[in-house]
Every structure is written in structure tokens, then in C-alpha cells.
Tab-separated table of C-alpha atoms in Angstrom:
chain	number	residue	atom	x	y	z
A	1	MET	CA	107.810	66.321	94.454
A	2	THR	CA	109.062	69.665	95.736
A	3	VAL	CA	112.507	71.246	95.772
A	4	MET	CA	113.934	74.159	97.738
A	5	LEU	CA	114.037	77.448	95.835
A	6	GLY	CA	117.566	78.551	96.598
A	7	ARG	CA	117.817	79.692	100.231
A	8	THR	CA	114.304	81.167	100.376
A	9	GLY	CA	112.800	78.456	102.566
A	10	MET	CA	110.101	77.910	99.926
A	11	GLU	CA	109.712	74.362	98.670
A	12	ILE	CA	108.222	74.516	95.191
A	13	THR	CA	106.938	71.968	92.715
A	14	ARG	CA	109.159	71.557	89.692
A	15	LEU	CA	106.453	73.027	87.488
A	16	GLY	CA	104.796	76.378	88.035
A	17	PHE	CA	101.838	77.924	86.252
A	18	GLY	CA	102.821	80.785	83.950
A	19	SER	CA	100.137	83.393	83.353
A	20	TRP	CA	101.478	85.432	80.441
A	21	ALA	CA	99.302	83.631	77.891
A	22	VAL	CA	96.080	84.230	79.839
A	23	SER	CA	96.629	87.987	79.849
A	24	GLY	CA	94.299	88.684	76.957
A	25	SER	CA	94.571	90.997	73.970
A	26	GLY	CA	94.741	94.765	73.627
A	27	TRP	CA	98.420	95.182	74.511
A	28	THR	CA	101.688	94.830	72.637
A	29	PHE	CA	102.691	91.340	73.734
A	30	GLY	CA	99.332	89.619	73.988
A	31	TRP	CA	98.573	86.132	72.679
A	32	GLY	CA	95.252	87.028	71.097
A	33	ALA	CA	91.807	86.970	72.666
A	34	THR	CA	91.264	84.765	75.712
A	35	ASP	CA	88.278	83.727	77.813
A	36	ASP	CA	88.669	84.832	81.430
A	37	ALA	CA	86.528	82.007	82.797
A	38	GLU	CA	88.642	79.456	80.926
A	39	SER	CA	91.807	81.144	82.172
A	40	VAL	CA	90.719	80.965	85.813
A	41	ALA	CA	89.679	77.350	85.282
A	42	ALA	CA	93.124	76.552	83.845
A	43	ILE	CA	94.872	78.068	86.868
A	44	ARG	CA	92.656	76.177	89.305
A	45	HIS	CA	93.112	72.949	87.361
A	46	ALA	CA	96.902	73.305	87.647
A	47	LEU	CA	96.592	73.867	91.396
A	48	ASP	CA	94.298	70.855	91.746
A	49	ALA	CA	96.913	68.825	89.880
A	50	GLY	CA	99.521	69.722	92.504
A	51	VAL	CA	101.257	72.843	91.162
A	52	ASN	CA	102.075	75.065	94.150
A	53	TRP	CA	103.272	78.321	92.561
A	54	ILE	CA	102.076	80.806	89.983
A	55	ASP	CA	104.289	83.197	88.054
A	56	THR	CA	102.841	86.393	86.645
A	57	ALA	CA	103.862	90.010	86.029
A	58	ALA	CA	102.261	93.401	86.365
A	59	VAL	CA	102.675	94.083	82.649
A	60	TYR	CA	100.897	90.912	81.470
A	61	GLY	CA	97.643	92.216	80.066
A	62	LEU	CA	98.502	95.549	81.709
A	63	GLY	CA	97.441	94.250	85.116
A	64	HIS	CA	94.817	91.810	83.855
A	65	SER	CA	96.884	88.667	84.463
A	66	GLU	CA	97.446	89.563	88.115
A	67	GLU	CA	93.732	90.222	88.512
A	68	LEU	CA	92.923	86.794	87.061
A	69	VAL	CA	95.402	85.129	89.411
A	70	GLY	CA	93.757	86.997	92.288
A	71	LYS	CA	90.350	85.666	91.224
A	72	ALA	CA	91.679	82.127	90.876
A	73	ILE	CA	93.051	82.009	94.419
A	74	ALA	CA	90.316	84.031	96.122
A	75	GLY	CA	88.539	81.985	98.758
A	76	LEU	CA	91.182	79.276	98.939
A	77	PRO	CA	92.094	78.229	102.493
A	78	GLU	CA	95.509	79.581	103.516
A	79	ALA	CA	96.966	76.076	103.531
A	80	ASP	CA	95.932	75.568	99.905
A	81	ARG	CA	97.188	78.865	98.555
A	82	PRO	CA	100.031	78.684	96.041
A	83	TYR	CA	103.157	80.787	96.230
A	84	LEU	CA	102.720	83.947	94.150
A	85	PHE	CA	105.612	85.235	92.065
A	86	THR	CA	105.310	88.445	90.069
A	87	LYS	CA	107.525	91.015	88.366
A	88	VAL	CA	108.170	94.731	88.322
A	89	GLY	CA	109.770	97.231	86.003
A	90	LEU	CA	107.802	97.253	82.739
A	91	VAL	CA	105.638	100.362	82.852
A	92	TRP	CA	102.878	101.034	80.334
A	93	ASP	CA	101.013	104.127	79.266
A	94	PRO	CA	97.315	103.632	80.155
A	95	ASP	CA	96.398	106.192	77.485
A	96	ASN	CA	98.235	104.200	74.825
A	97	PRO	CA	97.985	100.512	75.763
A	98	SER	CA	99.212	99.329	72.380
A	99	ALA	CA	102.589	101.036	72.869
A	100	ALA	CA	105.503	98.916	74.044
A	101	PRO	CA	106.029	99.193	77.826
A	102	ARG	CA	109.112	100.998	79.093
A	103	ARG	CA	111.786	99.484	81.308
A	104	ILE	CA	111.671	101.674	84.423
A	105	MET	CA	112.970	100.797	87.892
A	106	LYS	CA	113.004	104.188	89.603
A	107	PRO	CA	112.437	103.709	93.367
A	108	ALA	CA	109.142	105.615	93.436
A	109	SER	CA	107.886	103.624	90.448
A	110	VAL	CA	108.846	100.310	92.065
A	111	ARG	CA	107.027	101.209	95.274
A	112	ARG	CA	103.941	102.219	93.326
A	113	GLU	CA	104.048	98.986	91.347
A	114	VAL	CA	104.328	96.708	94.375
A	115	GLU	CA	101.246	98.272	95.944
A	116	ASP	CA	99.322	97.883	92.688
A	117	SER	CA	100.355	94.226	92.405
A	118	LEU	CA	99.365	93.483	95.997
A	119	ARG	CA	95.954	95.025	95.346
A	120	ARG	CA	95.353	93.141	92.094
A	121	LEU	CA	96.469	89.831	93.595
A	122	GLY	CA	94.458	90.427	96.771
A	123	VAL	CA	97.294	89.509	99.144
A	124	ASP	CA	99.345	91.217	101.839
A	125	HIS	CA	102.736	90.096	100.561
A	126	ILE	CA	104.359	88.704	97.413
A	127	ASP	CA	106.373	85.515	97.765
A	128	LEU	CA	108.929	86.315	95.045
A	129	TYR	CA	109.228	89.789	93.536
A	130	GLN	CA	111.374	89.903	90.416
A	131	VAL	CA	112.866	92.676	88.310
A	132	HIS	CA	111.512	91.892	84.847
A	133	TYR	CA	114.401	93.414	82.851
A	134	PRO	CA	117.398	95.649	83.555
A	135	ASP	CA	116.340	99.293	83.560
A	136	THR	CA	117.109	101.105	80.311
A	137	GLY	CA	114.494	103.848	80.600
A	138	GLU	CA	113.401	102.913	77.081
A	139	SER	CA	110.722	100.703	75.558
A	140	LEU	CA	110.847	96.926	75.445
A	141	GLU	CA	110.867	95.746	71.835
A	142	TYR	CA	110.664	92.012	72.378
A	143	ALA	CA	108.765	91.053	69.252
A	144	GLY	CA	111.479	92.586	67.106
A	145	GLY	CA	114.167	90.527	68.786
A	146	GLY	CA	115.852	93.398	70.652
A	147	PHE	CA	115.574	94.840	74.118
A	148	GLY	CA	115.825	98.563	73.539
A	149	ALA	CA	118.564	101.138	73.920
A	150	VAL	CA	119.773	102.490	77.257
A	151	SER	CA	118.642	105.991	78.135
A	152	PRO	CA	120.788	108.395	80.186
A	153	ASN	CA	117.826	108.415	82.588
A	154	ALA	CA	118.094	104.683	83.315
A	155	THR	CA	118.242	103.712	86.986
A	156	PRO	CA	121.517	101.959	87.926
A	157	LEU	CA	121.195	98.372	89.097
A	158	GLU	CA	122.754	99.245	92.445
A	159	GLU	CA	119.933	101.693	93.101
A	160	TYR	CA	117.001	99.538	92.065
A	161	TRP	CA	118.330	96.375	93.692
A	162	GLN	CA	118.635	98.235	96.990
A	163	VAL	CA	114.957	99.181	96.726
A	164	MET	CA	114.090	95.527	96.173
A	165	ALA	CA	116.121	94.571	99.255
A	166	ASP	CA	114.291	97.263	101.226
A	167	LEU	CA	110.905	95.823	100.204
A	168	LYS	CA	112.055	92.438	101.469
A	169	ALA	CA	113.204	93.913	104.775
A	170	GLU	CA	109.839	95.656	105.137
A	171	GLY	CA	107.916	92.401	104.618
A	172	LYS	CA	106.192	93.508	101.417
A	173	VAL	CA	107.903	90.628	99.654
A	174	ARG	CA	109.375	87.374	100.929
A	175	ALA	CA	112.158	86.955	98.370
A	176	ILE	CA	113.652	88.994	95.533
A	177	GLY	CA	114.861	87.946	92.123
A	178	LEU	CA	116.186	89.084	88.777
A	179	SER	CA	114.807	88.080	85.400
A	180	ASN	CA	116.726	88.512	82.132
A	181	HIS	CA	119.889	89.766	83.851
A	182	THR	CA	123.357	88.752	82.662
A	183	PRO	CA	125.986	87.180	84.969
A	184	ASP	CA	127.845	90.479	85.415
A	185	LEU	CA	124.643	92.169	86.592
A	186	LEU	CA	123.837	89.227	88.859
A	187	GLU	CA	127.279	89.512	90.426
A	188	ALA	CA	126.857	93.265	90.966
A	189	ALA	CA	123.485	92.694	92.632
A	190	GLU	CA	124.876	89.961	94.866
A	191	GLN	CA	127.291	92.483	96.397
A	192	ILE	CA	124.280	94.494	97.640
A	193	ALA	CA	121.815	91.776	98.656
A	194	HIS	CA	121.573	88.071	97.952
A	195	VAL	CA	119.834	87.227	94.700
A	196	ASP	CA	117.211	84.763	95.930
A	197	ALA	CA	116.204	83.585	92.465
A	198	ILE	CA	116.686	84.277	88.789
A	199	GLN	CA	114.267	83.823	85.910
A	200	PRO	CA	115.948	83.396	82.529
A	201	PRO	CA	114.486	81.949	79.332
A	202	PHE	CA	115.549	78.354	78.715
A	203	SER	CA	114.437	75.596	76.368
A	204	ALA	CA	115.903	73.109	73.924
A	205	ILE	CA	115.644	75.954	71.386
A	206	ASN	CA	116.813	78.885	73.514
A	207	ARG	CA	119.824	77.680	75.507
A	208	SER	CA	121.501	81.081	75.702
A	209	SER	CA	121.101	81.485	79.482
A	210	ALA	CA	123.395	78.608	80.452
A	211	ALA	CA	125.932	81.033	81.971
A	212	GLU	CA	123.305	82.685	84.186
A	213	ILE	CA	122.095	79.298	85.382
A	214	ALA	CA	125.672	78.268	86.194
A	215	TRP	CA	126.143	81.507	88.159
A	216	ALA	CA	123.007	80.831	90.179
A	217	HIS	CA	124.014	77.237	90.838
A	218	ALA	CA	127.304	78.474	92.296
A	219	HIS	CA	125.598	81.063	94.514
A	220	GLN	CA	122.773	78.960	96.017
A	221	THR	CA	120.317	80.995	94.004
A	222	GLY	CA	117.072	79.433	92.819
A	223	VAL	CA	116.398	79.201	89.091
A	224	ILE	CA	112.906	79.207	87.596
A	225	VAL	CA	113.098	79.284	83.809
A	226	TYR	CA	110.462	80.610	81.466
A	227	SER	CA	109.357	79.457	78.006
A	228	PRO	CA	110.554	75.827	78.331
A	229	LEU	CA	108.187	75.031	75.441
A	230	GLN	CA	109.390	78.065	73.473
A	231	SER	CA	105.939	79.625	73.409
A	232	GLY	CA	104.302	76.463	72.104
A	233	LEU	CA	106.848	75.427	69.475
A	234	LEU	CA	107.987	72.404	71.502
A	235	THR	CA	104.540	71.035	72.292
A	236	GLY	CA	104.485	68.837	69.206
A	237	ALA	CA	101.216	70.478	68.215
A	238	PHE	CA	102.622	73.368	66.166
A	239	SER	CA	103.003	73.470	62.396
A	240	ALA	CA	103.691	76.008	59.683
A	241	GLU	CA	99.951	76.084	58.963
A	242	ARG	CA	99.077	76.793	62.579
A	243	THR	CA	101.702	79.531	62.729
A	244	ALA	CA	100.264	81.151	59.608
A	245	GLY	CA	96.840	81.101	61.247
A	246	LEU	CA	97.866	82.941	64.412
A	247	PRO	CA	95.679	86.005	64.988
A	248	ALA	CA	97.022	89.416	64.085
A	249	ASP	CA	97.243	90.434	67.754
A	250	ASP	CA	99.383	87.437	68.765
A	251	TRP	CA	102.954	88.653	69.382
A	252	ARG	CA	104.380	85.391	68.046
A	253	ARG	CA	103.498	86.243	64.434
A	254	ALA	CA	106.381	88.735	64.279
A	255	HIS	CA	108.994	86.865	66.311
A	256	HIS	CA	111.921	85.218	64.554
A	257	ASP	CA	111.230	81.874	66.273
A	258	PHE	CA	107.991	81.723	64.288
A	259	THR	CA	109.351	83.195	61.055
A	260	THR	CA	112.954	82.700	59.958
A	261	GLY	CA	113.650	80.086	62.639
A	262	LEU	CA	110.393	78.165	62.290
A	263	THR	CA	111.582	75.290	60.074
A	264	ALA	CA	114.523	74.406	62.327
A	265	ASN	CA	112.415	74.731	65.471
A	266	LEU	CA	109.704	72.410	64.161
A	267	GLN	CA	112.364	69.904	63.058
A	268	LEU	CA	113.703	69.800	66.611
A	269	ALA	CA	110.212	69.406	68.071
A	270	GLU	CA	109.549	66.476	65.741
A	271	ALA	CA	112.796	64.824	66.837
A	272	LEU	CA	111.426	64.669	70.389
A	273	ARG	CA	108.456	62.551	69.302
A	274	PRO	CA	110.202	59.134	69.287
A	275	ILE	CA	111.561	59.801	72.775
A	276	ALA	CA	108.090	60.782	73.968
A	277	GLU	CA	106.634	57.583	72.511
A	278	ARG	CA	109.249	55.426	74.268
A	279	HIS	CA	108.394	57.015	77.609
A	280	GLY	CA	104.648	57.104	77.054
A	281	ARG	CA	104.755	60.891	77.406
A	282	SER	CA	103.778	63.910	75.358
A	283	VAL	CA	106.334	65.820	73.302
A	284	ALA	CA	105.772	68.773	75.646
A	285	GLU	CA	106.599	66.673	78.708
A	286	VAL	CA	109.865	65.495	77.144
A	287	ALA	CA	110.819	69.074	76.202
A	288	ILE	CA	110.213	70.244	79.775
A	289	ALA	CA	111.933	67.184	81.282
A	290	TRP	CA	115.036	68.078	79.241
A	291	VAL	CA	115.005	71.538	80.814
A	292	LEU	CA	114.506	70.178	84.340
A	293	ALA	CA	117.450	67.809	83.869
A	294	TRP	CA	119.820	70.764	83.374
A	295	PRO	CA	121.977	71.206	86.516
A	296	GLY	CA	121.008	74.238	88.594
A	297	ILE	CA	117.439	74.580	87.353
A	298	THR	CA	114.929	74.488	90.222
A	299	GLY	CA	111.695	74.671	88.273
A	300	ALA	CA	110.070	75.598	84.991
A	301	ILE	CA	107.208	77.989	84.268
A	302	VAL	CA	104.638	76.529	81.886
A	303	GLY	CA	101.601	78.380	80.600
A	304	ALA	CA	98.117	77.288	79.606
A	305	ARG	CA	94.969	79.058	78.488
A	306	LYS	CA	92.663	76.087	78.995
A	307	ALA	CA	92.541	73.348	81.615
A	308	ALA	CA	93.094	70.650	78.977
A	309	GLN	CA	96.425	72.213	78.051
A	310	VAL	CA	97.654	71.676	81.600
A	311	ASP	CA	97.090	67.957	81.169
A	312	GLY	CA	99.520	68.022	78.257
A	313	TRP	CA	102.492	69.004	80.413
A	314	ILE	CA	101.678	68.247	84.041
A	315	GLY	CA	103.552	64.929	83.968
A	316	ALA	CA	106.882	66.488	83.004
A	317	GLY	CA	108.050	66.726	86.605
A	318	SER	CA	108.104	62.942	86.911
A	319	CYS	CA	109.546	62.231	83.450
A	320	GLU	CA	113.097	60.906	83.840
A	321	LEU	CA	115.165	61.085	80.676
A	322	THR	CA	118.015	58.602	80.257
A	323	PRO	CA	121.576	59.576	79.274
A	324	ALA	CA	120.797	58.094	75.865
A	325	ASP	CA	117.756	60.382	75.573
A	326	ILE	CA	119.895	63.399	76.434
A	327	ASP	CA	122.438	62.366	73.793
A	328	GLU	CA	119.673	61.949	71.219
A	329	ILE	CA	118.303	65.405	71.940
A	330	ALA	CA	121.774	66.968	71.727
A	331	THR	CA	122.224	65.361	68.319
A	332	ALA	CA	118.812	66.600	67.208
A	333	ILE	CA	119.676	70.133	68.313
A	334	ALA	CA	122.878	70.042	66.268
A	335	LEU	CA	121.211	68.562	63.187
A	336	SER	CA	118.309	71.028	63.236
A	337	GLY	CA	120.416	74.103	63.888
A	338	ALA	CA	117.596	75.365	66.102
A	339	GLY	CA	118.244	78.212	68.513
A	340	SER	CA	121.486	79.015	70.243
A	341	GLY	CA	123.559	77.974	73.241
A	342	PRO	CA	125.120	74.692	74.373
A	343	ALA	CA	123.269	71.517	73.452
A	344	ARG	CA	124.326	69.832	76.696
A	345	HIS	CA	125.666	70.959	80.054
A	346	ALA	CA	129.372	70.924	80.708
């Protein structure tokens, strides 16, 4: 099953392969050591299973994720190539890879980044080019729960969104989008050039982007959400013991979802198990199906580091939850106290 991504003309599967987790270690927001051969195999397995788009970002693995995606699609016939979505605006210091990347969207930096991404991916255009975060000119401190202060040197949205529109007009990119931008910023961008797609976080735990999704729905803007499994917490396979055993270079060890919020999050994940059993599905598939049932959401980005992990969520696109299931999940959200945001759509 495919659905139209806003007004882009691209028909995408409801699930896309997310390549943050395959980015490897050695940078601030890595998931620990990975095996490149296994990563490429996971991407190809998802494509073989019918997924027709891959989401990545320049900053993932400091370019390594894009290179892996390029390897995974190299040699594929044009008709079999997936849509490639990547992101711009998180700039790292190659001399200090462990430092948090900075949020920079200066026009010259954006143009340098798009050329680098095209080279790493091995393509002549990018299907969806997304601004990763609003420009603050400062570092991204995701693991600590914040997103950095705004520097006086930050590039205004009006300036960087115009550059994105220019790249689209030049054919470097097919569509342009905004990730992690609030409704007021989305509205400001829309006055300059249509926002083809947005990419907010959204899961049964993190429901805080409901307003952005509603804005997109009203503006014929596609919505591809990230972290529908809340970085593994909603797979049904996580536990306090597994969390304690995460490697030191896995960003999740320091995040509040895996520390102060862990008990509530695991309680919610466990509440999905009876629903999964009724449907003959995995807990992960039910968690993603809940996301896909939210009005306005076009598709969900789901990651995997091994081919077998893809099999755990690939059926979510065909999992139809009943109104009673939705009610049960809303009750479980309330009882657990997990996350934030509305437990059901208006």
C-alpha cells in the first residue's frame, strides 16, 4: 500500500527505513558499535520487503549513514531504487567528532552540505531534503533533553527556507521539508514556499507534535514521523535490565526516556501486548499502527540494525486497530503517565 506524500507526487509506503541507528559509534548521538555489512543487509531486506523510501541525515555517523545508504542502493535498477530523504543543518567539527553538532543553516553551509550528501549517496538529486532543526547557531544537546540556546549569529528561517526553495527550483532536490519545527515556524515558512513535508517525533510515548501534524494536515503537507517506537522502548523487547546494559557510547543511556521515565514507558509498552496478541502481531507493529492511525500522518520512519529486526515491524502498515483498541491504548497512556501530549486525536 502506498499513499501520496502531500503534494509532492511521490507515493510512499507507510513505513520507511530510518538509518540513524546504523550510523555507528564515535559521535555524540551514536547507538553503539554496529556492523556495516549487517546494516547494509538490513536496508536491503527492508527494500525487498516492499519499503520504498529511506530516511537518513548528513549528521548520522558524521556522514557514515549516508555512505551506507549509498552502498545499499548502488547497482539497483532505476525502477527499484527507493526514494531518498535526508537532512541538513547539523554541522560537526571533523577535528572533534565527539562534540555535539551545531545547528547551522547559513546559505553557503547548506549548499556545501547538499553537495556532500549527493556525493555520499551517489545520486544526482535528493527526493526530500529536510531542515533537521531550526537554526540556533549553537550546539544540539539532545541527550540532555534540550535543544540549545539561540545565538545572535543564527540564520533566520526566512533566509534558510528561501535557500531550500532555491535548491528545489534548481533540481538539486525534488521536495523540501522541515523537521522539528513548531507550527509558528511552519506557518512562516509556508509564506515563502510550500512546506512539502514535515518530520516531527511521534509515538504513543511522545505525542507532543500533535499541533504540527494538525497544521500539516490542514496545508496538504506530508507528514513522516520519526521514533514511532521511541528508540526501542515500544518494541516489547526492552526492560530495565537491557537498559542498564546499554553500551557507554549509546546516547540512550543519558536520555530521560531511559532513566526517569523508564518505568512508565515500559508499563505502556507492556499494555500493548494483549492487543498485539489479539491481532497476531508484535508489540512493535501495534505501536506503529497506533501512530499510522493518527489523522494527518502519511508514514512512519522505523529503524533497524539487523535484517531480523525489520521482520519485527514490517507488518505494521497492514495492522488495522479497532476503535476499542484505540480506547484501550488511550487508557493505558493515562494510567502509565508515560510521555506527554494528547492520548487520542480530537
